[in-house]
């Protein structure tokens, strides 16, 4: 027997229509060159429809890839909805990639048009000659004195001017592609992940769940995570669907500027990678700002060190650890204390909050022994590769025939190594590629890093395996001292600090003091660069 419910398509058109009809007075605030830009959902809705008309009239159609090369701004938020609601595919380009990666990605996706922020025009100009499919550029905001290599180009405001302010959206199947994003992959060419309306819709509901990011109409959301990195973790889609107020930082990502924006606009929810919040915590040691409206900072992309959780807690700020990947839309798990953990001593609470937490409804997981292929017991000790599946998890990469093994047996093999505790809470111990194998046993680089970053003289630390004749690999700790302790910190004191916390054979073979840990295009520790530097 069949159910008798409507087959209502789960598309972003519903989110758009709901936002403009029900929440017209809600605000979207952006920091720009010329100060604060502020308008309402009503205005956003009109301009989004105008943009859709402009694209349609310029000949862009369903399935066309329409790229963006920009910061977190109101115009980017207009593109986030105009493009998919039209049936086209929004391709957010990572502005921090190397030129050759960008050329590869744009040509691989066959982007037809690129919307670029004015200050980023020179970056695109340097590769424009190699782009095979791009027919047009639209420049958002003031372009610098351009050498005219982006051809033909038009400015955004002229592009959308005089277009009708409502759009009769085409009927779309919910499985139509809505957006795409390339992984920041560390090996081989970047891989395209293609999200469908249905997957974005369901993911937005997940972000809104009380045990998700609990995003609601009453929230004021500030995504620090770029809109070109995994859909800014789904917060733009979910926030519009729920009717949240938005605060967008543009290109002004300095911790003080972000914190001022949070204070002035009474931000309740922010999200970004740990590096951002490490910088902010440092800044808050010097500056007094009222961040009391902030109920949660969602943080992931790389492991959140316990010292950061504790440090922010001392400032009355609640950081919530989350895990995901470009391939998982990205929110897959999130660490909130269970009802029966609320009254635990603070030490225990910090220990739990450092876990990647509980998978959201709709996300199914297993942790599989990397040698036997069997699921590991939930004993908080046994390691294995984390595999996931669900309606917002990718089942293949775009135009790629090499990665079938990554999606074997209906599961996404994440390449992350995890343990599971008896409550089913996940904790990542490493990437499969970053685990240090010493004398046949695994050492978690992430755990060592977390511990070292807890030492009061340390700002950041990354641990890599270096070749060793006897043990095959040994851990090397690369440590950035806090500015006040440069030249006043020794290898011996770090080893002494670690000794009570880890087995003797886990202690780093050596400690290298460095000025900064190299970062990837999305702000994660770039261990590939560190390994190349210390190989010898
Ligand atoms: P990306 O697709 O660039 O977002 O990278 C996804 C990868 O980032 C994951 O496979 C993890 O290795 C890492 N990652 C994301 N969130 C966390 C987290 N909370 N803790 C540790 N690693 C994380």
Coordinates of C-alpha atoms and ligand atoms in Angstrom, one line a residue, residues 182-185 229-230 233 274 299-304 321-328 330 333 354-356 406 414-417 428-431 434 446 520 522 524, ligand 1:
X182 CA 35.2 21.5 -5.3
X183 CA 37.0 19.8 -2.5
X184 CA 40.2 21.3 -1.2
X185 CA 41.7 17.9 -1.9
X229 CA 33.7 26.7 1.3
X230 CA 31.0 24.0 1.4
X233 CA 28.3 25.1 6.0
X274 CA 39.4 27.0 14.7
X299 CA 33.4 25.3 14.7
X300 CA 34.8 22.6 12.5
X301 CA 36.9 22.1 9.4
X302 CA 39.7 20.8 11.6
X303 CA 39.8 19.6 15.2
X304 CA 38.9 22.2 17.9
X321 CA 32.4 21.3 17.8
X322 CA 31.0 20.1 14.5
X323 CA 32.4 17.7 11.8
X324 CA 31.7 17.5 8.1
X325 CA 33.2 17.6 4.6
X326 CA 32.4 19.2 1.3
X327 CA 31.1 15.8 0.4
X328 CA 28.6 15.8 3.3
X330 CA 28.9 19.6 5.1
X333 CA 27.9 15.6 13.3
X354 CA 36.4 18.3 22.2
X355 CA 34.7 15.3 20.5
X356 CA 33.1 15.7 17.0
X406 CA 35.7 6.3 -2.2
X414 CA 35.7 9.8 4.6
X415 CA 39.5 9.2 5.0
X416 CA 39.0 10.3 8.6
X417 CA 40.0 8.0 11.4
X428 CA 38.3 11.9 15.2
X429 CA 41.9 10.9 15.9
X430 CA 43.4 11.8 12.5
X431 CA 43.2 11.7 8.7
X434 CA 48.3 12.0 8.8
X446 CA 45.5 15.4 16.3
X520 CA 45.4 25.5 3.2
X522 CA 40.3 27.2 3.8
X524 CA 43.4 24.3 7.9
Ligands
LIG1 P1 36.6 20.0 3.6 O1 35.9 19.2 2.6 O2 37.6 20.9 3.0 O3 35.7 20.7 4.4 O4 37.4 19.0 4.5 C1 36.8 18.0 5.2 C2 37.8 17.4 6.2 O5 38.1 18.3 7.2 C3 37.3 16.2 6.9 O6 37.4 15.0 6.2 C4 38.2 16.2 8.2 O7 39.4 15.6 7.9 C5 38.4 17.7 8.4 N1 37.5 18.1 9.5 C6 36.3 18.7 9.3 N2 35.8 19.0 10.5 C7 36.6 18.5 11.5 C8 36.6 18.4 12.9 N3 35.6 19.0 13.6 N4 37.7 17.8 13.5 C9 38.7 17.3 12.8 N5 38.7 17.3 11.4 C10 37.7 17.9 10.8

